[in-house]
mmCIF file of C-alpha atoms and ligand atoms in Angstrom:
data_model
loop_
_atom_site.group_PDB
_atom_site.id
_atom_site.type_symbol
_atom_site.label_atom_id
_atom_site.label_comp_id
_atom_site.label_asym_id
_atom_site.label_seq_id
_atom_site.Cartn_x
_atom_site.Cartn_y
_atom_site.Cartn_z
ATOM 1 C CA MET A 1234 -0.090 -0.002 0.031
ATOM 2 C CA SER A 1235 1.359 3.392 -0.967
ATOM 3 C CA LYS A 1236 1.492 6.078 1.793
ATOM 4 C CA ILE A 1237 0.387 9.679 0.772
ATOM 5 C CA LEU A 1238 1.060 12.721 2.846
ATOM 6 C CA VAL A 1239 -1.753 15.347 2.680
ATOM 7 C CA THR A 1240 -0.843 18.735 3.921
ATOM 8 C CA GLY A 1241 -4.015 20.717 5.219
ATOM 9 C CA GLY A 1242 -5.761 17.448 5.638
ATOM 10 C CA CYS A 1243 -8.349 18.786 8.079
ATOM 11 C CA GLY A 1244 -9.408 21.479 5.572
ATOM 12 C CA TYR A 1245 -12.208 21.602 3.220
ATOM 13 C CA ILE A 1246 -10.619 19.955 0.047
ATOM 14 C CA GLY A 1247 -7.944 18.119 2.051
ATOM 15 C CA SER A 1248 -10.560 16.158 4.088
ATOM 16 C CA HIS A 1249 -12.634 15.158 1.197
ATOM 17 C CA THR A 1250 -9.386 14.144 -0.634
ATOM 18 C CA ILE A 1251 -8.271 11.835 2.255
ATOM 19 C CA VAL A 1252 -11.731 10.134 2.014
ATOM 20 C CA GLU A 1253 -11.217 9.469 -1.764
ATOM 21 C CA LEU A 1254 -7.678 8.406 -1.229
ATOM 22 C CA GLN A 1255 -8.594 5.840 1.572
ATOM 23 C CA GLN A 1256 -11.400 4.524 -0.548
ATOM 24 C CA ALA A 1257 -8.996 3.992 -3.421
ATOM 25 C CA GLY A 1258 -6.663 1.986 -1.136
ATOM 26 C CA PHE A 1259 -4.038 4.556 -0.224
ATOM 27 C CA GLU A 1260 -2.597 4.843 3.277
ATOM 28 C CA VAL A 1261 -2.877 8.560 4.308
ATOM 29 C CA VAL A 1262 -1.119 10.697 6.850
ATOM 30 C CA SER A 1263 -1.877 14.319 7.334
ATOM 31 C CA ILE A 1264 0.004 17.492 8.410
ATOM 32 C CA ASP A 1265 -2.335 20.366 9.472
ATOM 33 C CA ASP A 1266 -1.592 22.904 12.156
ATOM 34 C CA ASN A 1267 -5.341 23.401 12.612
ATOM 35 C CA SER A 1268 -4.937 27.269 12.278
ATOM 36 C CA CYS A 1269 -8.005 27.184 9.927
ATOM 37 C CA SER A 1270 -9.459 23.945 10.630
ATOM 38 C CA GLU A 1271 -10.779 21.380 13.324
ATOM 39 C CA PRO A 1272 -8.756 18.439 14.503
ATOM 40 C CA TRP A 1273 -11.916 16.272 14.853
ATOM 41 C CA VAL A 1274 -12.417 16.389 11.069
ATOM 42 C CA MET A 1275 -10.322 13.286 11.029
ATOM 43 C CA ASP A 1276 -12.966 11.518 13.115
ATOM 44 C CA ARG A 1277 -15.494 12.492 10.590
ATOM 45 C CA VAL A 1278 -13.308 11.124 7.821
ATOM 46 C CA GLN A 1279 -13.088 7.946 9.711
ATOM 47 C CA ASN A 1280 -16.918 7.754 10.117
ATOM 48 C CA ILE A 1281 -17.068 7.675 6.356
ATOM 49 C CA THR A 1282 -14.292 5.346 5.463
ATOM 50 C CA GLY A 1283 -13.822 3.310 8.603
ATOM 51 C CA ILE A 1284 -10.185 3.979 8.398
ATOM 52 C CA SER A 1285 -8.188 6.216 10.746
ATOM 53 C CA CYS A 1286 -5.843 8.966 9.498
ATOM 54 C CA THR A 1287 -3.325 10.539 11.812
ATOM 55 C CA ASN A 1288 -2.956 14.282 11.718
ATOM 56 C CA HIS A 1289 0.319 15.844 12.812
ATOM 57 C CA PRO A 1290 -0.219 19.401 14.033
ATOM 58 C CA ILE A 1291 2.861 20.867 12.317
ATOM 59 C CA ASN A 1292 3.075 24.333 10.842
ATOM 60 C CA LEU A 1293 4.970 23.959 7.466
ATOM 61 C CA CYS A 1294 7.000 27.129 8.347
ATOM 62 C CA ASP A 1295 8.565 25.049 11.235
ATOM 63 C CA MET A 1296 11.385 23.523 9.266
ATOM 64 C CA PRO A 1297 12.907 21.508 12.144
ATOM 65 C CA ALA A 1298 9.435 19.907 12.930
ATOM 66 C CA LEU A 1299 8.767 19.266 9.266
ATOM 67 C CA ARG A 1300 12.187 17.742 8.701
ATOM 68 C CA ALA A 1301 11.627 15.450 11.652
ATOM 69 C CA PHE A 1302 8.317 14.412 10.354
ATOM 70 C CA PHE A 1303 9.785 13.338 7.079
ATOM 71 C CA ALA A 1304 12.806 11.623 8.821
ATOM 72 C CA ALA A 1305 10.210 9.541 10.753
ATOM 73 C CA HIS A 1306 8.057 8.776 7.760
ATOM 74 C CA THR A 1307 10.511 7.475 5.092
ATOM 75 C CA ASP A 1308 7.793 5.390 3.368
ATOM 76 C CA ILE A 1309 5.912 8.280 1.923
ATOM 77 C CA SER A 1310 5.597 8.063 -1.824
ATOM 78 C CA GLY A 1311 3.713 11.192 -2.667
ATOM 79 C CA VAL A 1312 2.620 14.474 -1.270
ATOM 80 C CA ILE A 1313 -0.563 16.364 -1.972
ATOM 81 C CA HIS A 1314 -0.198 19.958 -0.864
ATOM 82 C CA PHE A 1315 -3.238 21.917 0.311
ATOM 83 C CA ALA A 1316 -2.060 23.684 3.469
ATOM 84 C CA ALA A 1317 -2.331 27.424 2.859
ATOM 85 C CA PHE A 1318 -4.248 30.506 3.673
ATOM 86 C CA LYS A 1319 -7.029 31.212 1.159
ATOM 87 C CA SER A 1320 -8.833 34.388 2.073
ATOM 88 C CA VAL A 1321 -8.518 36.844 -0.907
ATOM 89 C CA GLY A 1322 -9.767 39.744 1.109
ATOM 90 C CA GLU A 1323 -7.356 39.210 4.112
ATOM 91 C CA SER A 1324 -4.575 38.688 1.678
ATOM 92 C CA SER A 1325 -5.015 42.188 0.312
ATOM 93 C CA THR A 1326 -4.917 43.792 3.788
ATOM 94 C CA ASN A 1327 -2.105 41.612 5.031
ATOM 95 C CA PRO A 1328 -0.026 40.455 2.040
ATOM 96 C CA LEU A 1329 3.003 39.611 4.028
ATOM 97 C CA LYS A 1330 1.039 37.087 6.235
ATOM 98 C CA TYR A 1331 0.091 35.237 2.960
ATOM 99 C CA PHE A 1332 3.516 35.477 1.451
ATOM 100 C CA TYR A 1333 5.193 34.189 4.625
ATOM 101 C CA ASN A 1334 2.905 31.308 5.245
ATOM 102 C CA ASN A 1335 1.960 30.170 1.760
ATOM 103 C CA LEU A 1336 5.415 30.642 0.142
ATOM 104 C CA LEU A 1337 7.671 29.725 3.118
ATOM 105 C CA GLY A 1338 5.516 26.730 3.921
ATOM 106 C CA GLN A 1339 5.784 25.563 0.314
ATOM 107 C CA ILE A 1340 9.544 26.225 0.188
ATOM 108 C CA ASN A 1341 10.033 24.108 3.261
ATOM 109 C CA LEU A 1342 7.810 21.323 1.889
ATOM 110 C CA MET A 1343 9.795 21.351 -1.447
ATOM 111 C CA GLN A 1344 13.142 21.159 0.476
ATOM 112 C CA CYS A 1345 11.912 18.043 2.219
ATOM 113 C CA VAL A 1346 10.558 16.555 -1.067
ATOM 114 C CA GLN A 1347 13.943 17.205 -2.578
ATOM 115 C CA ASP A 1348 16.120 15.989 0.391
ATOM 116 C CA PHE A 1349 13.845 12.920 1.148
ATOM 117 C CA LYS A 1350 13.571 12.074 -2.652
ATOM 118 C CA ILE A 1351 9.790 12.045 -2.649
ATOM 119 C CA PRO A 1352 8.917 11.145 -6.317
ATOM 120 C CA HIS A 1353 5.522 12.769 -6.681
ATOM 121 C CA LEU A 1354 3.817 16.095 -5.633
ATOM 122 C CA VAL A 1355 0.410 17.360 -6.432
ATOM 123 C CA PHE A 1356 -0.158 21.147 -5.806
ATOM 124 C CA SER A 1357 -3.372 23.030 -5.190
ATOM 125 C CA SER A 1358 -3.463 25.856 -7.731
ATOM 126 C CA SER A 1359 -6.393 28.017 -8.723
ATOM 127 C CA CYS A 1360 -8.182 29.397 -11.738
ATOM 128 C CA THR A 1361 -7.189 32.793 -10.253
ATOM 129 C CA VAL A 1362 -3.993 32.353 -12.317
ATOM 130 C CA TYR A 1363 -6.052 33.148 -15.503
ATOM 131 C CA GLY A 1364 -7.316 36.524 -14.257
ATOM 132 C CA ASN A 1365 -9.960 38.011 -16.517
ATOM 133 C CA PRO A 1366 -9.485 35.763 -19.567
ATOM 134 C CA GLU A 1367 -9.950 36.913 -23.122
ATOM 135 C CA GLN A 1368 -11.097 33.592 -24.325
ATOM 136 C CA LEU A 1369 -13.500 31.211 -22.889
ATOM 137 C CA PRO A 1370 -13.404 28.467 -21.817
ATOM 138 C CA VAL A 1371 -9.816 28.598 -20.493
ATOM 139 C CA THR A 1372 -7.527 25.804 -21.334
ATOM 140 C CA GLU A 1373 -4.288 25.035 -19.523
ATOM 141 C CA GLU A 1374 -2.472 26.999 -22.347
ATOM 142 C CA SER A 1375 -4.489 30.267 -21.843
ATOM 143 C CA PRO A 1376 -2.266 32.999 -20.658
ATOM 144 C CA MET A 1377 -1.637 33.532 -16.962
ATOM 145 C CA GLN A 1378 -2.384 37.078 -15.865
ATOM 146 C CA GLU A 1379 -1.190 39.425 -13.186
ATOM 147 C CA PRO A 1380 -2.833 38.090 -10.043
ATOM 148 C CA GLU A 1381 -5.727 40.285 -8.583
ATOM 149 C CA SER A 1382 -4.662 39.682 -4.923
ATOM 150 C CA PRO A 1383 -1.670 38.500 -2.998
ATOM 151 C CA TYR A 1384 -3.366 35.153 -2.404
ATOM 152 C CA GLY A 1385 -3.563 34.799 -6.165
ATOM 153 C CA ARG A 1386 0.051 35.755 -6.426
ATOM 154 C CA THR A 1387 1.013 32.919 -4.008
ATOM 155 C CA LYS A 1388 -0.544 30.413 -6.478
ATOM 156 C CA VAL A 1389 1.234 31.924 -9.457
ATOM 157 C CA ILE A 1390 4.504 31.894 -7.520
ATOM 158 C CA GLY A 1391 3.894 28.532 -6.153
ATOM 159 C CA GLU A 1392 3.492 27.080 -9.587
ATOM 160 C CA ALA A 1393 6.671 28.845 -10.795
ATOM 161 C CA MET A 1394 8.675 27.600 -7.853
ATOM 162 C CA LEU A 1395 7.615 24.025 -8.724
ATOM 163 C CA ARG A 1396 8.467 24.461 -12.473
ATOM 164 C CA ASP A 1397 11.922 25.433 -11.311
ATOM 165 C CA LEU A 1398 12.199 22.563 -8.670
ATOM 166 C CA VAL A 1399 11.546 19.889 -11.227
ATOM 167 C CA LYS A 1400 14.564 20.996 -13.125
ATOM 168 C CA VAL A 1401 16.814 19.953 -10.396
ATOM 169 C CA ALA A 1402 15.044 17.482 -8.012
ATOM 170 C CA PRO A 1403 13.943 14.016 -8.923
ATOM 171 C CA VAL A 1404 10.252 14.847 -8.467
ATOM 172 C CA GLN A 1405 7.274 14.911 -10.855
ATOM 173 C CA VAL A 1406 4.707 17.523 -10.070
ATOM 174 C CA ILE A 1407 1.094 18.154 -11.058
ATOM 175 C CA ALA A 1408 -0.580 21.438 -10.375
ATOM 176 C CA LEU A 1409 -4.419 21.290 -10.261
ATOM 177 C CA ARG A 1410 -6.126 24.585 -10.956
ATOM 178 C CA TYR A 1411 -9.471 24.520 -9.055
ATOM 179 C CA PHE A 1412 -12.372 26.553 -10.314
ATOM 180 C CA ASN A 1413 -15.017 27.190 -7.722
ATOM 181 C CA PRO A 1414 -15.289 24.266 -5.356
ATOM 182 C CA VAL A 1415 -18.649 23.834 -3.610
ATOM 183 C CA GLY A 1416 -20.823 21.220 -1.966
ATOM 184 C CA ALA A 1417 -20.139 18.654 0.757
ATOM 185 C CA HIS A 1418 -19.731 15.050 1.205
ATOM 186 C CA PRO A 1419 -22.964 13.189 0.399
ATOM 187 C CA THR A 1420 -22.789 11.400 3.785
ATOM 188 C CA ASN A 1421 -22.962 14.962 5.378
ATOM 189 C CA GLU A 1422 -20.053 14.095 7.715
ATOM 190 C CA ILE A 1423 -17.603 16.731 6.137
ATOM 191 C CA GLY A 1424 -17.989 19.986 4.408
ATOM 192 C CA GLU A 1425 -16.616 23.520 4.529
ATOM 193 C CA TYR A 1426 -16.261 25.388 7.831
ATOM 194 C CA ILE A 1427 -16.628 29.096 7.198
ATOM 195 C CA LEU A 1428 -14.681 31.378 9.704
ATOM 196 C CA GLY A 1429 -16.692 34.662 10.050
ATOM 197 C CA VAL A 1430 -18.765 36.135 7.217
ATOM 198 C CA PRO A 1431 -18.471 34.146 4.061
ATOM 199 C CA SER A 1432 -17.037 35.799 0.998
ATOM 200 C CA TYR A 1433 -17.902 32.929 -1.320
ATOM 201 C CA LEU A 1434 -21.164 32.682 -3.006
ATOM 202 C CA LEU A 1435 -22.583 29.313 -2.089
ATOM 203 C CA PRO A 1436 -21.922 29.524 1.710
ATOM 204 C CA TYR A 1437 -23.440 32.983 1.610
ATOM 205 C CA ILE A 1438 -26.555 31.611 -0.155
ATOM 206 C CA THR A 1439 -27.029 28.820 2.350
ATOM 207 C CA GLN A 1440 -26.256 31.000 5.360
ATOM 208 C CA THR A 1441 -28.909 33.485 4.136
ATOM 209 C CA ALA A 1442 -31.416 30.625 3.653
ATOM 210 C CA ILE A 1443 -30.851 29.274 7.107
ATOM 211 C CA GLY A 1444 -31.346 32.689 8.695
ATOM 212 C CA LYS A 1445 -27.642 33.445 9.651
ATOM 213 C CA ARG A 1446 -27.483 36.339 7.159
ATOM 214 C CA GLU A 1447 -30.297 38.507 6.413
ATOM 215 C CA LYS A 1448 -29.840 39.007 2.683
ATOM 216 C CA LEU A 1449 -27.487 38.017 -0.189
ATOM 217 C CA THR A 1450 -26.193 40.882 -2.203
ATOM 218 C CA VAL A 1451 -25.504 39.911 -5.789
ATOM 219 C CA PHE A 1452 -22.320 41.819 -6.803
ATOM 220 C CA GLY A 1453 -23.253 43.723 -9.880
ATOM 221 C CA GLY A 1454 -26.096 43.298 -12.379
ATOM 222 C CA ASP A 1455 -24.639 45.157 -15.270
ATOM 223 C CA TYR A 1456 -21.818 42.821 -16.436
ATOM 224 C CA PRO A 1457 -21.794 41.920 -20.141
ATOM 225 C CA THR A 1458 -23.270 38.470 -19.530
ATOM 226 C CA ARG A 1459 -26.548 36.771 -20.380
ATOM 227 C CA ASP A 1460 -28.275 38.088 -17.183
ATOM 228 C CA GLY A 1461 -25.887 40.844 -16.143
ATOM 229 C CA THR A 1462 -24.348 38.809 -13.323
ATOM 230 C CA CYS A 1463 -20.853 37.145 -13.223
ATOM 231 C CA ILE A 1464 -20.162 33.640 -14.520
ATOM 232 C CA ARG A 1465 -18.130 31.076 -12.619
ATOM 233 C CA ASP A 1466 -17.472 27.349 -12.986
ATOM 234 C CA TYR A 1467 -18.750 25.700 -9.806
ATOM 235 C CA ILE A 1468 -17.439 22.226 -9.278
ATOM 236 C CA HIS A 1469 -18.363 19.641 -6.436
ATOM 237 C CA VAL A 1470 -15.631 19.230 -3.913
ATOM 238 C CA CYS A 1471 -15.824 15.374 -4.188
ATOM 239 C CA ASP A 1472 -15.082 15.603 -7.845
ATOM 240 C CA ILE A 1473 -12.144 17.933 -7.049
ATOM 241 C CA ALA A 1474 -10.981 15.417 -4.448
ATOM 242 C CA ARG A 1475 -11.166 12.409 -6.707
ATOM 243 C CA ALA A 1476 -9.037 14.284 -9.323
ATOM 244 C CA HIS A 1477 -6.149 14.159 -6.739
ATOM 245 C CA VAL A 1478 -6.390 10.377 -6.585
ATOM 246 C CA ASN A 1479 -6.342 10.239 -10.484
ATOM 247 C CA ALA A 1480 -3.393 12.601 -10.474
ATOM 248 C CA ILE A 1481 -1.394 10.380 -7.904
ATOM 249 C CA GLN A 1482 -2.307 7.301 -9.837
ATOM 250 C CA TYR A 1483 -1.190 8.758 -12.992
ATOM 251 C CA LEU A 1484 2.101 9.768 -11.659
ATOM 252 C CA GLN A 1485 2.503 6.328 -10.023
ATOM 253 C CA ARG A 1486 1.901 4.453 -13.270
ATOM 254 C CA GLY A 1487 4.589 6.496 -14.909
ATOM 255 C CA ALA A 1488 2.333 8.155 -17.367
ATOM 256 C CA ALA A 1489 3.529 11.737 -16.891
ATOM 257 C CA GLN A 1490 4.310 13.478 -20.087
ATOM 258 C CA ALA A 1491 6.588 16.097 -18.362
ATOM 259 C CA ALA A 1492 8.105 16.770 -14.928
ATOM 260 C CA PHE A 1493 5.621 19.524 -14.391
ATOM 261 C CA GLU A 1494 2.098 19.453 -15.715
ATOM 262 C CA VAL A 1495 -1.140 21.484 -15.007
ATOM 263 C CA PHE A 1496 -4.794 20.539 -15.172
ATOM 264 C CA ASN A 1497 -7.979 22.542 -14.955
ATOM 265 C CA LEU A 1498 -10.435 21.188 -12.556
ATOM 266 C CA GLY A 1499 -13.832 22.704 -13.422
ATOM 267 C CA SER A 1500 -17.158 21.347 -14.633
ATOM 268 C CA GLY A 1501 -16.666 23.017 -17.917
ATOM 269 C CA LEU A 1502 -20.042 24.859 -17.475
ATOM 270 C CA GLY A 1503 -20.447 28.497 -16.528
ATOM 271 C CA GLN A 1504 -23.208 29.598 -14.282
ATOM 272 C CA THR A 1505 -24.345 33.171 -13.500
ATOM 273 C CA VAL A 1506 -24.963 34.287 -9.914
ATOM 274 C CA LEU A 1507 -28.720 34.525 -10.719
ATOM 275 C CA GLU A 1508 -28.664 30.986 -12.135
ATOM 276 C CA MET A 1509 -27.067 29.796 -9.020
ATOM 277 C CA ILE A 1510 -29.775 31.377 -6.924
ATOM 278 C CA ALA A 1511 -32.512 29.906 -9.183
ATOM 279 C CA SER A 1512 -30.825 26.496 -8.945
ATOM 280 C CA PHE A 1513 -30.643 26.658 -5.070
ATOM 281 C CA GLU A 1514 -34.365 27.698 -4.892
ATOM 282 C CA LYS A 1515 -35.354 24.835 -7.251
ATOM 283 C CA VAL A 1516 -33.508 22.194 -5.388
ATOM 284 C CA THR A 1517 -34.479 23.217 -1.877
ATOM 285 C CA GLY A 1518 -37.936 24.749 -2.567
ATOM 286 C CA LEU A 1519 -36.995 27.777 -0.559
ATOM 287 C CA LYS A 1520 -37.157 31.343 -1.627
ATOM 288 C CA LEU A 1521 -33.824 33.235 -1.017
ATOM 289 C CA ASN A 1522 -33.862 36.852 0.103
ATOM 290 C CA TYR A 1523 -31.492 38.704 -2.279
ATOM 291 C CA GLN A 1524 -30.873 41.970 -4.042
ATOM 292 C CA VAL A 1525 -28.789 43.101 -6.807
ATOM 293 C CA GLY A 1526 -26.168 45.579 -5.596
ATOM 294 C CA ASP A 1527 -22.799 47.127 -6.615
ATOM 295 C CA ARG A 1528 -20.003 45.273 -8.268
ATOM 296 C CA ARG A 1529 -17.296 43.811 -6.035
ATOM 297 C CA ALA A 1530 -13.762 45.204 -6.713
ATOM 298 C CA GLY A 1531 -11.446 42.661 -8.274
ATOM 299 C CA ASP A 1532 -14.345 40.368 -9.624
ATOM 300 C CA VAL A 1533 -13.648 38.920 -13.162
ATOM 301 C CA VAL A 1534 -16.626 38.931 -15.504
ATOM 302 C CA ALA A 1535 -16.605 35.422 -16.522
ATOM 303 C CA VAL A 1536 -14.298 32.296 -16.300
ATOM 304 C CA TYR A 1537 -14.991 28.673 -16.798
ATOM 305 C CA ALA A 1538 -12.824 25.703 -17.631
ATOM 306 C CA ASN A 1539 -12.070 23.589 -20.568
ATOM 307 C CA ASN A 1540 -11.616 20.376 -18.587
ATOM 308 C CA ARG A 1541 -10.845 18.028 -21.321
ATOM 309 C CA LYS A 1542 -7.256 17.532 -20.423
ATOM 310 C CA ALA A 1543 -8.000 16.214 -16.949
ATOM 311 C CA ARG A 1544 -10.692 13.937 -18.367
ATOM 312 C CA GLU A 1545 -8.622 12.604 -21.167
ATOM 313 C CA VAL A 1546 -5.227 12.460 -19.611
ATOM 314 C CA LEU A 1547 -5.941 11.747 -15.941
ATOM 315 C CA GLY A 1548 -9.127 9.715 -16.608
ATOM 316 C CA TRP A 1549 -11.159 12.156 -14.325
ATOM 317 C CA GLU A 1550 -14.904 11.574 -14.313
ATOM 318 C CA LEU A 1551 -17.387 14.091 -12.907
ATOM 319 C CA GLN A 1552 -20.095 12.558 -10.749
ATOM 320 C CA PHE A 1553 -21.920 15.490 -9.410
ATOM 321 C CA ASP A 1554 -24.143 17.969 -11.174
ATOM 322 C CA LEU A 1555 -25.285 21.446 -10.089
ATOM 323 C CA ASP A 1556 -28.387 19.961 -8.256
ATOM 324 C CA ALA A 1557 -26.106 17.739 -6.192
ATOM 325 C CA MET A 1558 -23.897 20.737 -5.472
ATOM 326 C CA MET A 1559 -26.865 22.569 -4.028
ATOM 327 C CA ALA A 1560 -28.452 19.586 -2.235
ATOM 328 C CA THR A 1561 -25.146 18.712 -0.491
ATOM 329 C CA SER A 1562 -24.394 22.330 0.408
ATOM 330 C CA TRP A 1563 -27.795 22.758 1.842
ATOM 331 C CA ALA A 1564 -27.749 19.515 3.894
ATOM 332 C CA TRP A 1565 -24.323 20.677 5.310
ATOM 333 C CA GLU A 1566 -25.630 24.157 6.366
ATOM 334 C CA GLN A 1567 -28.565 22.403 8.058
ATOM 335 C CA ARG A 1568 -26.119 20.093 9.855
ATOM 336 C CA LEU A 1569 -24.036 23.006 10.933
ATOM 337 C CA ALA A 1570 -27.122 24.798 12.264
ATOM 338 C CA ARG A 1571 -27.964 21.607 14.386
ATOM 339 C CA GLU A 1572 -24.509 21.389 15.987
HETATM 340 C C1 LIG B 821 -12.912 34.068 -5.345
HETATM 341 C C2 LIG B 821 -11.804 35.010 -5.267
HETATM 342 C C3 LIG B 821 -10.724 34.657 -6.287
HETATM 343 C C4 LIG B 821 -10.330 33.130 -6.066
HETATM 344 C C5 LIG B 821 -11.575 32.278 -6.161
HETATM 345 C C6 LIG B 821 -11.298 30.792 -5.804
HETATM 346 C C7 LIG B 821 -12.533 37.243 -4.829
HETATM 347 C C8 LIG B 821 -12.737 38.664 -5.259
HETATM 348 N N1 LIG B 821 -12.151 36.371 -5.624
HETATM 349 O O1 LIG B 821 -13.425 34.159 -6.575
HETATM 350 O O2 LIG B 821 -9.590 35.317 -6.175
HETATM 351 O O3 LIG B 821 -9.441 32.678 -6.966
HETATM 352 O O4 LIG B 821 -12.584 32.803 -5.122
HETATM 353 O O5 LIG B 821 -10.795 30.617 -4.675
HETATM 354 O O6 LIG B 821 -12.809 37.030 -3.567
HETATM 355 N N2 LIG B 821 -21.016 36.864 -5.209
HETATM 356 C C9 LIG B 821 -22.130 37.602 -4.957
HETATM 357 N N3 LIG B 821 -22.454 37.849 -3.652
HETATM 358 C C10 LIG B 821 -21.811 37.332 -2.616
HETATM 359 C C11 LIG B 821 -20.569 36.595 -2.983
HETATM 360 C C12 LIG B 821 -20.268 36.283 -4.287
HETATM 361 O O7 LIG B 821 -22.847 38.091 -5.831
HETATM 362 O O8 LIG B 821 -22.051 37.652 -1.535
HETATM 363 C C13 LIG B 821 -20.685 36.554 -6.698
HETATM 364 C C14 LIG B 821 -19.313 37.163 -7.050
HETATM 365 O O9 LIG B 821 -19.424 38.458 -7.527
HETATM 366 C C15 LIG B 821 -18.893 36.037 -8.204
HETATM 367 C C16 LIG B 821 -19.634 34.803 -7.677
HETATM 368 O O10 LIG B 821 -20.580 35.191 -6.853
HETATM 369 O O11 LIG B 821 -19.490 36.462 -9.320
HETATM 370 C C17 LIG B 821 -18.568 33.872 -7.101
HETATM 371 O O12 LIG B 821 -17.948 34.563 -6.064
HETATM 372 P P1 LIG B 821 -16.938 33.767 -5.063
HETATM 373 O O13 LIG B 821 -17.621 32.619 -4.471
HETATM 374 O O14 LIG B 821 -16.361 34.802 -4.073
HETATM 375 O O15 LIG B 821 -15.700 33.167 -5.999
HETATM 376 P P2 LIG B 821 -14.842 33.952 -7.079
HETATM 377 O O16 LIG B 821 -15.421 35.394 -7.333
HETATM 378 O O17 LIG B 821 -14.859 33.139 -8.285
#
């Protein structure tokens, strides 16, 4: 059995990925300092899979601790790196916090990957690297643009550092560019924990519907789109998670075409904000309190993925449609309200 290290394993995408890895037969160990997550998420993972996963509460910026971890786990055959701060707004007010944590953490991890000769690494990147694209859908060859936030910059730099690392270290790397991950595990055991007021659309919708927020503001109704609201590519978190298993399996069977490859992880469909609201109302039978307001600074008009490369090269299959994204998001919000 192959042992995979997941960094950020107690987080939203990390925890769902551990489930998929365990169900695919991988042994998994996690590093997560729980600065933005709860340690008992691992119990929930075990509730789903029946398999335990040990989390080591190490901060990736603590190089001595990280090195000691790798020295004690010489059987790790691959790393999936999620652990990073992800609040776009906070990154703009405190860029150094993001540069320090996300970049130094990644540098330390890359140093260990190089020193301990770990052959495979999968990196969490983001569609934010495409900025406001000129052509839709975006392919992996679409030009990268100047990042809109320091958070986005850590993803662009993160990819660039890995491109350079593979030239000198015996490691093959896949960067997965996530579009907009939403939804929760169908068992309703794990989902996204939102700290404070959500900035993302779907948690804002579900928190409004449950009564935690009074009203959703739709950011801008005068964009050049079919109904005037922005278009994004929403993708179920379990589909995102499974792509990491596909990526590791692809690397392990020696199929990699290059030492560094990138793949888009999106549904391939673009939804407007109003279409998302309509879909939520249809699936739940609820009426959402919302109004169209001003545009949000930094928002791109429209972005959605061409996901052909991930499907054809990695063998990735999407299993959750928009209705399932809405249904699992809503079930999760209701569970949070009960706890
Ligand atoms: C956000 C980040 C982006 C990051 C991406 C994925 C910002 C400005 N952008 O993008 O950098 O790469 O997540 O992590 O934070 N919306 C509303 N009302 C709300 C919330 C959102 O109308 O209360 C709209 C937004 O204007 C947007 C859509 O819903 O059109 C999705 O918003 P969001 O969930 O924040 O994701 P992104 O804008 O794609």
